[in-house]
């Protein structure tokens, strides 16, 4: 059995990390918004589930212009979510239960309410306070045009003009001004932040927009032309490391500096990069002298296709090995359509158009989606490396695609003039009980409405229920820990077309049927199946088995 204790500096290499979106996890004070005390009260769910760590999405002071990623103070707790004492209690209870604690760090930008930005607005053009951010005069006869054609990820120009005529950069919402990482005050402040949370017992960090910190700010700033605002396609059209504001080579100097801080603790603090960059570039962030790990978005974006998945798995393992890191696997998170819905959308479906249709064009088969989600989960948990589980996927939750426009909170909706529906559908608060105004999330209604169907997905409904998604996760995680050994896999050379078949060890083989027809199951003892097998030697479509 692998050593995932606090004594093992490599505990993260094969860990299962559960992402908690605090505002949607559990509401202890009844105001409709999830909070830290709510998380603490429900930690036993994670311990019973069998995960190794929880990752807390931002809980910092924020006006929620971007779901908490607009941070007004990186070293405090939003009063609506609790206090630093509440955080300390959460960390202490997690550690008592044997769970590690990972927190989000948001270094690319702050909230416009951050004291630094407010000081910059008061100080005026050319001031030292403005040097912490990216301010520039505009173009045109009267400076009325943005300094460049850079576009916000959320739509529209990435520049906003202030009252005195200067423009500031915001690669995301206007309420999220970008920091200037060429400024030593900025670098020093984040060193302080990393030490602040590490000293409070945090075991690791998830680095938001890790590929965005370094920017080419040499005047005159250069336009990007047709490269677009974000995405790997834009990066693939330029020399690697040279895009004006994404994935620049200079960003790695920052993370080498951070690694010195991480390694000053015993055991060293871990980190994982959120870096939407091509596969080969992602390996750079995962090097041992930098963050050590990076999210594998190729796997998340892969379709339900054996050849595509095998290629992604093989490439991801090779990339991680070359970096001296472990691979990471993720199926859902707070930014994407939940995989219980996504995996049954026809290839090439415009997911935004599907969301705008309320999930009706095309319609999705929830039973088929849950079947694929269960099979995908067992496949993911059998792969070498660490797996990241998004809250609610252990319940088989589908995307809530039919949220009405009047309840939407994601800034993407307004920022794009209602052209993109946004990410609220995967952030709907969790159902814990089968009754109540918010199905046990809190004592009153939740900040995003839950559909009536959530009652059947509730923890209360599934706990102890044979064959439920929750019990499948619990069994899989318990068994996985017993089977873990090494960080390699071996593909079976004569696997049928449309079937993924590999061995981890002599006692662990994983077989997934991604075809529409049953296939013959290889010999071996069935340790776990994602759905019941109609016959002992037959593997149905959209099913994964673990063999011993």
Short mmCIF file of C-alpha atoms in Angstrom, two decimals:
data_model
loop_
_atom_site.label_atom_id
_atom_site.label_comp_id
_atom_site.label_asym_id
_atom_site.label_seq_id
_atom_site.Cartn_x
_atom_site.Cartn_y
_atom_site.Cartn_z
CA UNK A 1 0.00 0.00 0.00
CA UNK A 2 1.44 3.43 -0.92
CA UNK A 3 2.50 5.75 1.86
CA UNK A 4 0.29 8.84 1.58
CA UNK A 5 1.09 10.04 5.06
CA UNK A 6 2.37 13.49 5.96
CA UNK A 7 5.82 11.95 6.35
CA UNK A 8 6.06 11.09 2.67
CA UNK A 9 7.17 14.05 0.51
CA UNK A 10 5.84 12.26 -2.59
CA UNK A 11 2.32 11.61 -1.24
CA UNK A 12 0.84 13.60 -4.13
CA UNK A 13 2.25 11.46 -6.93
CA UNK A 14 -0.59 8.91 -6.83
CA UNK A 15 -3.10 10.77 -4.69
CA UNK A 16 -6.78 11.41 -5.35
CA UNK A 17 -7.57 15.09 -4.75
CA UNK A 18 -11.17 16.26 -4.32
CA UNK A 19 -11.97 19.77 -5.53
CA UNK A 20 -14.25 21.73 -3.22
CA UNK A 21 -15.95 24.82 -4.68
CA UNK A 22 -16.72 26.31 -1.25
CA UNK A 23 -19.70 28.44 -2.26
CA UNK A 24 -21.48 25.34 -3.58
CA UNK A 25 -20.40 22.63 -1.16
CA UNK A 26 -22.27 23.18 2.13
CA UNK A 27 -23.89 26.19 3.82
CA UNK A 28 -23.56 26.18 7.62
CA UNK A 29 -25.11 29.56 8.40
CA UNK A 30 -28.18 29.39 6.17
CA UNK A 31 -27.50 32.43 3.98
CA UNK A 32 -27.60 30.38 0.78
CA UNK A 33 -23.85 30.58 0.16
CA UNK A 34 -21.50 27.73 1.01
CA UNK A 35 -18.89 28.49 3.66
CA UNK A 36 -15.85 27.08 5.44
CA UNK A 37 -17.78 25.78 8.43
CA UNK A 38 -20.01 23.95 6.00
CA UNK A 39 -16.96 22.30 4.45
CA UNK A 40 -15.64 21.32 7.89
CA UNK A 41 -18.98 19.79 8.87
CA UNK A 42 -18.97 17.66 5.72
CA UNK A 43 -15.32 16.57 5.75
CA UNK A 44 -16.30 13.13 6.94
CA UNK A 45 -17.93 12.63 3.53
CA UNK A 46 -14.50 13.02 1.93
CA UNK A 47 -12.81 10.75 4.46
CA UNK A 48 -15.49 8.09 3.89
CA UNK A 49 -15.21 8.54 0.15
CA UNK A 50 -11.53 7.67 0.41
CA UNK A 51 -9.79 10.65 -1.18
CA UNK A 52 -6.35 11.76 -0.02
CA UNK A 53 -6.71 15.52 -0.15
CA UNK A 54 -9.15 18.34 -0.70
CA UNK A 55 -8.45 21.32 -2.89
CA UNK A 56 -10.32 24.48 -1.89
CA UNK A 57 -11.21 26.85 -4.71
CA UNK A 58 -10.85 30.52 -3.66
CA UNK A 59 -12.43 31.46 -0.34
CA UNK A 60 -10.74 34.86 -0.11
CA UNK A 61 -12.49 38.25 0.22
CA UNK A 62 -14.19 38.88 -3.11
CA UNK A 63 -17.21 40.62 -4.60
CA UNK A 64 -17.73 37.47 -6.71
CA UNK A 65 -17.29 39.22 -10.04
CA UNK A 66 -15.74 35.91 -11.15
CA UNK A 67 -16.84 33.29 -8.65
CA UNK A 68 -14.19 34.20 -6.09
CA UNK A 69 -11.27 34.44 -8.51
CA UNK A 70 -11.38 38.21 -8.13
CA UNK A 71 -9.39 38.34 -4.89
CA UNK A 72 -9.35 41.46 -2.72
CA UNK A 73 -7.00 40.00 -0.08
CA UNK A 74 -4.91 36.88 -0.69
CA UNK A 75 -4.29 36.33 3.02
CA UNK A 76 -7.78 36.40 4.51
CA UNK A 77 -11.19 34.74 4.30
CA UNK A 78 -14.30 36.28 2.76
CA UNK A 79 -16.50 37.24 5.75
CA UNK A 80 -19.47 35.55 4.05
CA UNK A 81 -17.49 32.29 4.08
CA UNK A 82 -16.00 32.58 7.55
CA UNK A 83 -12.82 33.68 9.29
CA UNK A 84 -9.19 32.65 9.49
CA UNK A 85 -10.14 30.77 12.66
CA UNK A 86 -12.69 28.84 10.59
CA UNK A 87 -9.96 28.04 8.07
CA UNK A 88 -7.65 26.82 10.84
CA UNK A 89 -10.43 24.62 12.21
CA UNK A 90 -11.05 23.20 8.73
CA UNK A 91 -7.36 22.40 8.22
CA UNK A 92 -7.07 20.83 11.68
CA UNK A 93 -10.11 18.61 11.14
CA UNK A 94 -8.92 17.61 7.67
CA UNK A 95 -5.54 16.61 9.03
CA UNK A 96 -7.20 14.71 11.89
CA UNK A 97 -9.10 12.71 9.27
CA UNK A 98 -5.91 12.07 7.30
CA UNK A 99 -6.74 14.52 4.50
CA UNK A 100 -4.23 16.94 2.98
CA UNK A 101 -5.33 20.52 2.24
CA UNK A 102 -4.58 22.29 -1.07
CA UNK A 103 -5.62 25.91 -1.66
CA UNK A 104 -5.99 28.02 -4.77
CA UNK A 105 -3.49 30.79 -5.40
CA UNK A 106 -4.60 33.46 -7.91
CA UNK A 107 -1.42 35.32 -8.94
CA UNK A 108 -2.28 36.71 -12.37
CA UNK A 109 -4.68 39.38 -11.13
CA UNK A 110 -6.43 40.87 -8.12
CA UNK A 111 -9.88 42.26 -7.55
CA UNK A 112 -10.35 45.91 -8.49
CA UNK A 113 -11.25 46.31 -4.81
CA UNK A 114 -7.78 45.22 -3.70
CA UNK A 115 -6.07 48.01 -1.69
CA UNK A 116 -3.24 48.09 -4.21
CA UNK A 117 -5.55 48.77 -7.14
CA UNK A 118 -7.53 51.37 -5.24
CA UNK A 119 -4.23 53.08 -4.39
CA UNK A 120 -3.24 52.93 -8.07
CA UNK A 121 -6.46 54.68 -9.08
CA UNK A 122 -5.86 57.45 -6.56
CA UNK A 123 -2.16 57.87 -7.38
CA UNK A 124 -2.55 58.67 -11.06
CA UNK A 125 -0.49 58.05 -14.21
CA UNK A 126 3.22 57.27 -13.84
CA UNK A 127 2.99 56.54 -10.11
CA UNK A 128 4.75 53.73 -8.29
CA UNK A 129 1.35 52.39 -7.22
CA UNK A 130 0.40 51.89 -10.87
CA UNK A 131 3.60 49.98 -11.53
CA UNK A 132 2.15 47.03 -9.60
CA UNK A 133 -0.39 46.66 -12.41
CA UNK A 134 -0.29 47.15 -16.18
CA UNK A 135 -1.38 50.71 -16.95
CA UNK A 136 -0.75 52.36 -20.31
CA UNK A 137 -1.90 55.46 -22.19
CA UNK A 138 -4.34 54.80 -25.00
CA UNK A 139 -3.84 55.13 -28.73
CA UNK A 140 -5.52 57.68 -30.96
CA UNK A 141 -5.38 61.45 -30.98
CA UNK A 142 -6.80 61.71 -27.45
CA UNK A 143 -5.83 58.30 -26.11
CA UNK A 144 -9.38 57.15 -26.73
CA UNK A 145 -8.38 53.75 -28.17
CA UNK A 146 -7.09 50.75 -26.18
CA UNK A 147 -3.28 50.40 -26.09
CA UNK A 148 -3.41 47.10 -28.02
CA UNK A 149 -5.89 44.72 -29.63
CA UNK A 150 -5.53 42.24 -26.75
CA UNK A 151 -8.81 40.51 -25.95
CA UNK A 152 -10.28 39.38 -22.63
CA UNK A 153 -10.92 35.68 -22.12
CA UNK A 154 -14.45 36.71 -21.15
CA UNK A 155 -15.00 38.68 -24.34
CA UNK A 156 -14.26 42.20 -25.55
CA UNK A 157 -11.14 44.29 -25.11
CA UNK A 158 -8.68 43.35 -22.36
CA UNK A 159 -8.27 47.05 -21.56
CA UNK A 160 -10.47 49.43 -19.57
CA UNK A 161 -10.04 53.19 -19.35
CA UNK A 162 -10.04 55.00 -16.00
CA UNK A 163 -11.14 58.55 -15.27
CA UNK A 164 -7.72 60.16 -15.81
CA UNK A 165 -7.34 58.63 -19.26
CA UNK A 166 -5.01 55.71 -18.54
CA UNK A 167 -6.01 52.17 -19.49
CA UNK A 168 -5.41 49.06 -17.37
CA UNK A 169 -5.07 45.45 -18.52
CA UNK A 170 -7.57 42.77 -17.50
CA UNK A 171 -7.20 39.47 -19.34
CA UNK A 172 -10.34 38.31 -17.56
CA UNK A 173 -13.19 40.45 -16.15
CA UNK A 174 -12.75 44.25 -15.84
CA UNK A 175 -12.97 43.69 -12.08
CA UNK A 176 -9.76 41.59 -12.33
CA UNK A 177 -6.84 43.90 -13.18
CA UNK A 178 -3.66 42.04 -14.14
CA UNK A 179 -0.64 42.34 -11.90
CA UNK A 180 2.75 43.36 -13.25
CA UNK A 181 5.10 40.48 -12.44
CA UNK A 182 8.12 42.56 -13.46
CA UNK A 183 7.50 44.51 -10.25
CA UNK A 184 9.47 43.25 -7.25
CA UNK A 185 6.75 44.32 -4.80
CA UNK A 186 4.36 41.92 -6.52
CA UNK A 187 6.83 39.06 -6.35
CA UNK A 188 7.64 39.71 -2.70
CA UNK A 189 3.97 39.89 -1.74
CA UNK A 190 3.23 36.47 -3.20
CA UNK A 191 6.23 34.96 -1.45
CA UNK A 192 4.64 36.24 1.74
CA UNK A 193 1.29 34.73 0.74
CA UNK A 194 2.80 31.29 0.07
CA UNK A 195 4.52 31.33 3.46
CA UNK A 196 1.36 32.60 5.17
CA UNK A 197 -0.73 29.61 4.10
CA UNK A 198 2.11 27.10 4.42
CA UNK A 199 2.61 28.23 8.00
CA UNK A 200 -1.09 27.57 8.63
CA UNK A 201 -0.62 23.94 7.61
CA UNK A 202 -1.58 24.05 3.95
CA UNK A 203 -0.03 21.06 2.17
CA UNK A 204 -0.10 22.36 -1.38
CA UNK A 205 -1.25 24.97 -3.88
CA UNK A 206 -3.18 25.00 -7.14
CA UNK A 207 -1.87 27.88 -9.27
CA UNK A 208 -4.59 29.63 -11.25
CA UNK A 209 -3.70 30.80 -14.79
CA UNK A 210 -0.13 29.68 -14.18
CA UNK A 211 0.79 30.43 -17.81
CA UNK A 212 -0.31 34.07 -17.69
CA UNK A 213 1.94 35.89 -15.21
CA UNK A 214 4.85 36.89 -17.45
CA UNK A 215 4.03 39.38 -20.20
CA UNK A 216 5.99 41.26 -22.83
CA UNK A 217 5.53 44.79 -21.49
CA UNK A 218 8.27 46.46 -23.52
CA UNK A 219 6.99 49.62 -25.16
CA UNK A 220 5.49 49.87 -27.61
CA UNK A 221 3.22 46.94 -26.69
CA UNK A 222 2.62 44.71 -29.68
CA UNK A 223 -0.72 43.61 -31.06
CA UNK A 224 -1.55 39.93 -31.37
CA UNK A 225 -3.39 40.23 -34.68
CA UNK A 226 -5.43 37.10 -35.33
CA UNK A 227 -3.96 35.05 -32.53
CA UNK A 228 -7.04 35.38 -30.33
CA UNK A 229 -7.37 35.84 -26.60
CA UNK A 230 -6.67 32.39 -25.29
CA UNK A 231 -6.41 28.73 -26.13
CA UNK A 232 -3.72 26.41 -27.34
CA UNK A 233 -4.43 27.24 -30.99
CA UNK A 234 -3.16 30.77 -30.44
CA UNK A 235 0.00 29.46 -28.81
CA UNK A 236 0.63 27.01 -31.61
CA UNK A 237 0.78 29.87 -34.13
CA UNK A 238 3.76 31.56 -32.52
CA UNK A 239 7.25 30.54 -31.55
CA UNK A 240 6.94 28.73 -28.19
CA UNK A 241 7.43 31.08 -25.25
CA UNK A 242 6.99 34.28 -27.28
CA UNK A 243 3.26 35.09 -27.13
CA UNK A 244 2.80 38.60 -25.65
CA UNK A 245 0.96 37.37 -22.56
CA UNK A 246 0.50 33.58 -22.51
CA UNK A 247 3.10 30.95 -21.63
CA UNK A 248 6.15 33.16 -21.91
CA UNK A 249 9.52 31.60 -21.05
CA UNK A 250 10.10 34.18 -18.31
CA UNK A 251 7.27 32.71 -16.20
CA UNK A 252 9.45 29.77 -15.18
CA UNK A 253 11.82 32.00 -13.27
CA UNK A 254 8.90 32.85 -10.97
CA UNK A 255 8.15 29.21 -10.22
CA UNK A 256 11.77 28.31 -9.62
CA UNK A 257 11.73 31.04 -7.00
CA UNK A 258 8.54 29.60 -5.48
CA UNK A 259 10.04 26.12 -5.35
CA UNK A 260 12.64 27.37 -2.88
CA UNK A 261 9.80 28.37 -0.56
CA UNK A 262 7.97 25.07 -1.00
CA UNK A 263 11.11 23.06 -0.27
CA UNK A 264 11.85 25.01 2.91
CA UNK A 265 8.99 23.10 4.59
CA UNK A 266 8.99 19.50 5.75
CA UNK A 267 7.51 17.79 3.91
CA UNK A 268 7.84 20.19 0.95
CA UNK A 269 4.64 21.92 -0.11
CA UNK A 270 3.22 20.65 -3.38
CA UNK A 271 1.89 22.64 -6.31
CA UNK A 272 -0.02 22.04 -9.52
CA UNK A 273 -0.25 24.41 -12.47
CA UNK A 274 -3.42 25.34 -14.29
CA UNK A 275 -1.74 26.00 -17.62
CA UNK A 276 -3.76 25.81 -20.82
CA UNK A 277 -0.76 25.17 -23.05
CA UNK A 278 0.29 22.48 -25.53
CA UNK A 279 1.44 19.18 -24.08
CA UNK A 280 5.19 19.69 -24.48
CA UNK A 281 5.05 23.14 -22.90
CA UNK A 282 3.02 21.85 -19.96
CA UNK A 283 5.93 19.65 -18.94
CA UNK A 284 8.01 22.73 -18.19
CA UNK A 285 5.67 23.79 -15.37
CA UNK A 286 5.82 20.30 -13.87
CA UNK A 287 9.60 20.13 -13.53
CA UNK A 288 10.85 19.24 -10.03
CA UNK A 289 12.50 22.63 -9.58
CA UNK A 290 9.25 24.42 -10.47
CA UNK A 291 5.66 23.46 -9.56
CA UNK A 292 6.14 19.69 -9.86
CA UNK A 293 2.77 18.98 -11.47
CA UNK A 294 0.43 20.43 -14.09
CA UNK A 295 -3.15 19.70 -15.03
CA UNK A 296 -3.61 17.49 -18.05
CA UNK A 297 -6.35 19.18 -20.04
CA UNK A 298 -5.83 16.98 -23.11
CA UNK A 299 -7.38 14.14 -21.13
CA UNK A 300 -10.35 16.26 -20.06
CA UNK A 301 -10.92 17.39 -23.64
CA UNK A 302 -10.64 13.93 -25.20
CA UNK A 303 -13.77 12.36 -26.63
CA UNK A 304 -15.22 8.97 -25.77
CA UNK A 305 -12.98 7.26 -28.31
CA UNK A 306 -10.47 4.49 -27.60
CA UNK A 307 -7.81 5.58 -30.10
CA UNK A 308 -7.95 9.22 -29.00
CA UNK A 309 -7.83 8.34 -25.31
CA UNK A 310 -4.97 5.88 -25.77
CA UNK A 311 -2.96 8.53 -27.61
CA UNK A 312 -3.61 11.11 -24.90
CA UNK A 313 -2.77 8.68 -22.10
CA UNK A 314 0.44 7.51 -23.78
CA UNK A 315 1.55 11.06 -24.57
CA UNK A 316 0.67 12.37 -21.12
CA UNK A 317 2.63 9.66 -19.35
CA UNK A 318 5.65 10.29 -21.58
CA UNK A 319 5.45 14.05 -21.01
CA UNK A 320 5.22 13.65 -17.25
CA UNK A 321 8.07 11.16 -17.20
CA UNK A 322 10.28 13.50 -19.20
CA UNK A 323 9.62 16.25 -16.67
CA UNK A 324 10.32 13.98 -13.70
CA UNK A 325 6.72 14.49 -12.62
CA UNK A 326 3.66 12.29 -12.37
CA UNK A 327 0.74 12.50 -14.74
CA UNK A 328 -2.52 14.14 -13.69
CA UNK A 329 -6.01 13.12 -14.72
CA UNK A 330 -9.24 15.09 -14.49
CA UNK A 331 -12.70 14.65 -15.98
CA UNK A 332 -14.57 17.66 -14.56
CA UNK A 333 -13.94 20.91 -12.72
CA UNK A 334 -15.61 24.24 -11.96
CA UNK A 335 -14.99 25.58 -15.48
CA UNK A 336 -16.34 22.83 -17.77
CA UNK A 337 -19.55 20.94 -18.51
CA UNK A 338 -19.83 18.00 -16.10
CA UNK A 339 -18.65 14.81 -17.77
CA UNK A 340 -21.85 12.88 -17.00
CA UNK A 341 -23.40 15.15 -19.64
CA UNK A 342 -20.40 16.00 -21.80
CA UNK A 343 -19.46 12.42 -22.65
CA UNK A 344 -22.76 11.72 -24.40
CA UNK A 345 -22.79 14.87 -26.51
CA UNK A 346 -22.09 13.99 -30.17
CA UNK A 347 -18.56 14.72 -31.33
CA UNK A 348 -18.24 18.27 -32.54
CA UNK A 349 -21.13 19.58 -30.43
CA UNK A 350 -20.84 23.28 -29.66
CA UNK A 351 -21.15 23.05 -25.88
CA UNK A 352 -22.05 26.72 -25.53
CA UNK A 353 -24.86 26.35 -28.07
CA UNK A 354 -26.03 23.27 -26.17
CA UNK A 355 -26.09 25.25 -22.92
CA UNK A 356 -27.93 28.13 -24.59
CA UNK A 357 -30.57 25.62 -25.70
CA UNK A 358 -31.07 24.59 -22.09
CA UNK A 359 -29.53 21.21 -22.83
CA UNK A 360 -32.15 20.30 -25.42
CA UNK A 361 -30.28 20.66 -28.72
CA UNK A 362 -29.21 17.97 -28.83
CA UNK A 363 -31.03 16.23 -25.97
CA UNK A 364 -28.90 14.04 -23.73
CA UNK A 365 -29.65 10.61 -22.29
CA UNK A 366 -28.92 10.89 -18.56
CA UNK A 367 -28.78 7.15 -18.06
CA UNK A 368 -26.27 6.76 -20.89
CA UNK A 369 -24.30 9.73 -19.57
CA UNK A 370 -24.06 8.25 -16.10
CA UNK A 371 -23.00 4.91 -17.56
CA UNK A 372 -20.14 6.54 -19.47
CA UNK A 373 -19.19 8.70 -16.50
CA UNK A 374 -18.87 5.60 -14.29
CA UNK A 375 -16.75 3.82 -16.91
CA UNK A 376 -14.58 6.91 -17.39
CA UNK A 377 -14.06 7.16 -13.64
CA UNK A 378 -12.76 3.61 -13.25
CA UNK A 379 -10.50 4.14 -16.27
CA UNK A 380 -9.10 7.36 -14.80
CA UNK A 381 -8.55 5.89 -11.34
CA UNK A 382 -6.58 3.00 -12.84
CA UNK A 383 -4.08 5.28 -14.59
CA UNK A 384 -0.65 5.99 -13.06
CA UNK A 385 -0.50 9.41 -11.43
CA UNK A 386 -2.84 11.59 -9.43
CA UNK A 387 -6.55 11.99 -10.10
CA UNK A 388 -8.55 15.16 -9.45
CA UNK A 389 -12.24 14.66 -8.64
CA UNK A 390 -14.68 17.58 -8.83
CA UNK A 391 -17.31 17.83 -6.11
CA UNK A 392 -20.53 16.06 -7.04
CA UNK A 393 -19.09 13.79 -9.67
CA UNK A 394 -19.08 11.02 -7.06
CA UNK A 395 -22.88 11.45 -7.09
CA UNK A 396 -23.06 11.23 -10.87
CA UNK A 397 -24.38 14.79 -11.12
CA UNK A 398 -25.17 15.96 -14.65
CA UNK A 399 -24.75 19.51 -15.89
CA UNK A 400 -27.67 21.78 -14.97
CA UNK A 401 -27.99 23.15 -18.47
CA UNK A 402 -31.43 24.73 -18.14
CA UNK A 403 -30.70 27.46 -15.58
CA UNK A 404 -32.85 30.46 -16.57
CA UNK A 405 -31.08 33.65 -17.61
CA UNK A 406 -32.27 35.61 -14.60
CA UNK A 407 -30.34 33.42 -12.12
CA UNK A 408 -27.00 33.27 -13.96
CA UNK A 409 -24.01 34.59 -12.01
CA UNK A 410 -21.03 33.84 -14.26
CA UNK A 411 -19.65 37.16 -15.64
CA UNK A 412 -19.19 35.51 -19.02
CA UNK A 413 -22.95 35.84 -19.57
CA UNK A 414 -23.02 39.64 -19.35
CA UNK A 415 -19.46 40.22 -20.63
CA UNK A 416 -20.30 38.48 -23.93
CA UNK A 417 -23.65 40.18 -24.35
CA UNK A 418 -25.45 36.92 -23.55
CA UNK A 419 -23.58 35.05 -26.29
CA UNK A 420 -21.97 32.57 -23.87
CA UNK A 421 -23.98 31.07 -21.04
CA UNK A 422 -21.02 30.39 -18.78
CA UNK A 423 -20.14 27.92 -16.07
CA UNK A 424 -22.98 28.15 -13.56
CA UNK A 425 -24.39 24.78 -14.62
CA UNK A 426 -21.49 22.87 -13.06
CA UNK A 427 -21.47 25.07 -9.93
CA UNK A 428 -25.01 24.37 -8.70
CA UNK A 429 -24.81 23.51 -4.96
CA UNK A 430 -24.60 19.88 -3.93
CA UNK A 431 -27.59 17.85 -2.72
CA UNK A 432 -26.97 16.13 0.62
CA UNK A 433 -30.48 15.06 1.56
CA UNK A 434 -33.58 14.08 -0.41
CA UNK A 435 -35.74 16.85 1.08
CA UNK A 436 -35.43 20.45 2.24
CA UNK A 437 -35.32 23.81 0.47
CA UNK A 438 -31.80 23.12 -0.83
CA UNK A 439 -31.57 19.34 -0.36
CA UNK A 440 -29.42 19.66 2.75
CA UNK A 441 -26.99 22.19 1.28
CA UNK A 442 -28.26 24.66 3.86
CA UNK A 443 -31.35 25.58 5.86
CA UNK A 444 -32.67 27.84 3.11
CA UNK A 445 -32.56 28.22 -0.64
CA UNK A 446 -29.19 27.95 -2.42
CA UNK A 447 -27.49 30.78 -4.32
CA UNK A 448 -28.08 28.88 -7.57
CA UNK A 449 -31.35 26.91 -7.87
CA UNK A 450 -31.15 23.13 -7.81
CA UNK A 451 -33.44 21.06 -10.04
CA UNK A 452 -35.96 18.71 -8.41
CA UNK A 453 -34.03 15.78 -9.92
CA UNK A 454 -31.17 16.49 -7.48
CA UNK A 455 -33.14 14.69 -4.75
CA UNK A 456 -32.38 11.33 -6.37
CA UNK A 457 -28.66 12.18 -6.59
CA UNK A 458 -28.35 13.22 -2.93
CA UNK A 459 -25.72 11.67 -0.67
CA UNK A 460 -28.55 10.47 1.58
CA UNK A 461 -30.21 8.66 -1.33
CA UNK A 462 -27.01 6.97 -2.51
CA UNK A 463 -25.13 6.15 0.68
CA UNK A 464 -25.34 2.41 1.27
CA UNK A 465 -27.38 1.90 -1.92
CA UNK A 466 -25.89 -1.01 -3.85
CA UNK A 467 -24.81 0.01 -7.33
CA UNK A 468 -25.04 3.77 -6.74
CA UNK A 469 -22.44 6.12 -8.15
CA UNK A 470 -21.37 7.09 -4.63
CA UNK A 471 -20.78 3.48 -3.58
CA UNK A 472 -18.87 2.84 -6.81
CA UNK A 473 -16.49 5.70 -5.96
CA UNK A 474 -16.08 4.51 -2.38
CA UNK A 475 -15.31 0.96 -3.48
CA UNK A 476 -12.99 2.07 -6.28
CA UNK A 477 -10.95 4.39 -4.06
CA UNK A 478 -10.63 1.78 -1.32
CA UNK A 479 -9.54 -0.87 -3.82
CA UNK A 480 -7.24 1.50 -5.70
CA UNK A 481 -5.20 2.19 -2.61
CA UNK A 482 -4.63 -1.54 -2.11
CA UNK A 483 -3.66 -2.09 -5.75
CA UNK A 484 -1.35 0.90 -6.26
CA UNK A 485 2.20 -0.01 -7.13
CA UNK A 486 4.62 1.75 -9.47
CA UNK A 487 3.84 4.52 -11.92
CA UNK A 488 3.72 2.69 -15.24
CA UNK A 489 1.24 0.75 -17.34
CA UNK A 490 1.59 -1.81 -20.13
CA UNK A 491 -0.86 -1.84 -23.02
CA UNK A 492 -2.24 -5.21 -24.09
CA UNK A 493 -1.11 -5.59 -27.73
CA UNK A 494 -4.04 -7.65 -29.04
CA UNK A 495 -6.91 -5.65 -27.54
CA UNK A 496 -9.99 -5.47 -29.82
CA UNK A 497 -10.68 -2.25 -31.70
CA UNK A 498 -12.45 0.26 -29.50
CA UNK A 499 -11.20 -1.34 -26.27
CA UNK A 500 -8.60 0.10 -23.89
CA UNK A 501 -6.77 -2.70 -22.11
CA UNK A 502 -3.70 -2.29 -19.91
CA UNK A 503 -2.04 -3.78 -16.88
CA UNK A 504 -0.61 -1.86 -13.96
CA UNK A 505 0.78 -4.86 -12.10
CA UNK A 506 0.35 -8.62 -12.16
CA UNK A 507 -2.70 -8.19 -9.96
CA UNK A 508 -4.33 -5.19 -11.63
CA UNK A 509 -5.66 -4.99 -15.17
CA UNK A 510 -8.09 -2.38 -16.50
CA UNK A 511 -10.32 -2.99 -19.53
CA UNK A 512 -12.74 -0.42 -20.97
CA UNK A 513 -15.19 -1.09 -23.79
CA UNK A 514 -15.85 2.15 -25.66
CA UNK A 515 -17.75 0.48 -28.52
CA UNK A 516 -21.49 0.07 -29.03
CA UNK A 517 -21.30 -3.75 -28.83
CA UNK A 518 -20.36 -6.22 -26.08
CA UNK A 519 -16.88 -7.75 -26.25
CA UNK A 520 -15.36 -10.86 -24.70
CA UNK A 521 -13.79 -10.15 -21.33
CA UNK A 522 -10.20 -11.34 -20.84
CA UNK A 523 -9.62 -14.01 -18.19
CA UNK A 524 -9.16 -12.93 -14.59
CA UNK A 525 -11.09 -12.22 -11.42
CA UNK A 526 -13.46 -9.26 -11.71
CA UNK A 527 -12.47 -6.96 -8.87
CA UNK A 528 -14.84 -4.14 -9.81
CA UNK A 529 -17.10 -3.23 -12.72
CA UNK A 530 -18.55 0.18 -13.52
CA UNK A 531 -21.89 -1.46 -14.33
CA UNK A 532 -23.16 -5.01 -13.66
CA UNK A 533 -21.94 -7.64 -16.11
CA UNK A 534 -24.74 -9.62 -17.84
CA UNK A 535 -22.43 -12.64 -18.12
CA UNK A 536 -19.13 -13.34 -16.32
CA UNK A 537 -17.07 -13.21 -19.53
CA UNK A 538 -18.89 -10.42 -21.37
CA UNK A 539 -17.97 -6.72 -21.16
CA UNK A 540 -20.94 -4.54 -22.16
CA UNK A 541 -20.59 -1.24 -24.04
CA UNK A 542 -19.47 1.81 -22.06
CA UNK A 543 -18.17 -0.31 -19.21
CA UNK A 544 -14.84 -0.58 -17.37
CA UNK A 545 -13.69 -3.52 -15.28
CA UNK A 546 -10.72 -4.03 -13.02
CA UNK A 547 -9.35 -7.56 -13.16
CA UNK A 548 -7.06 -9.29 -10.70
#
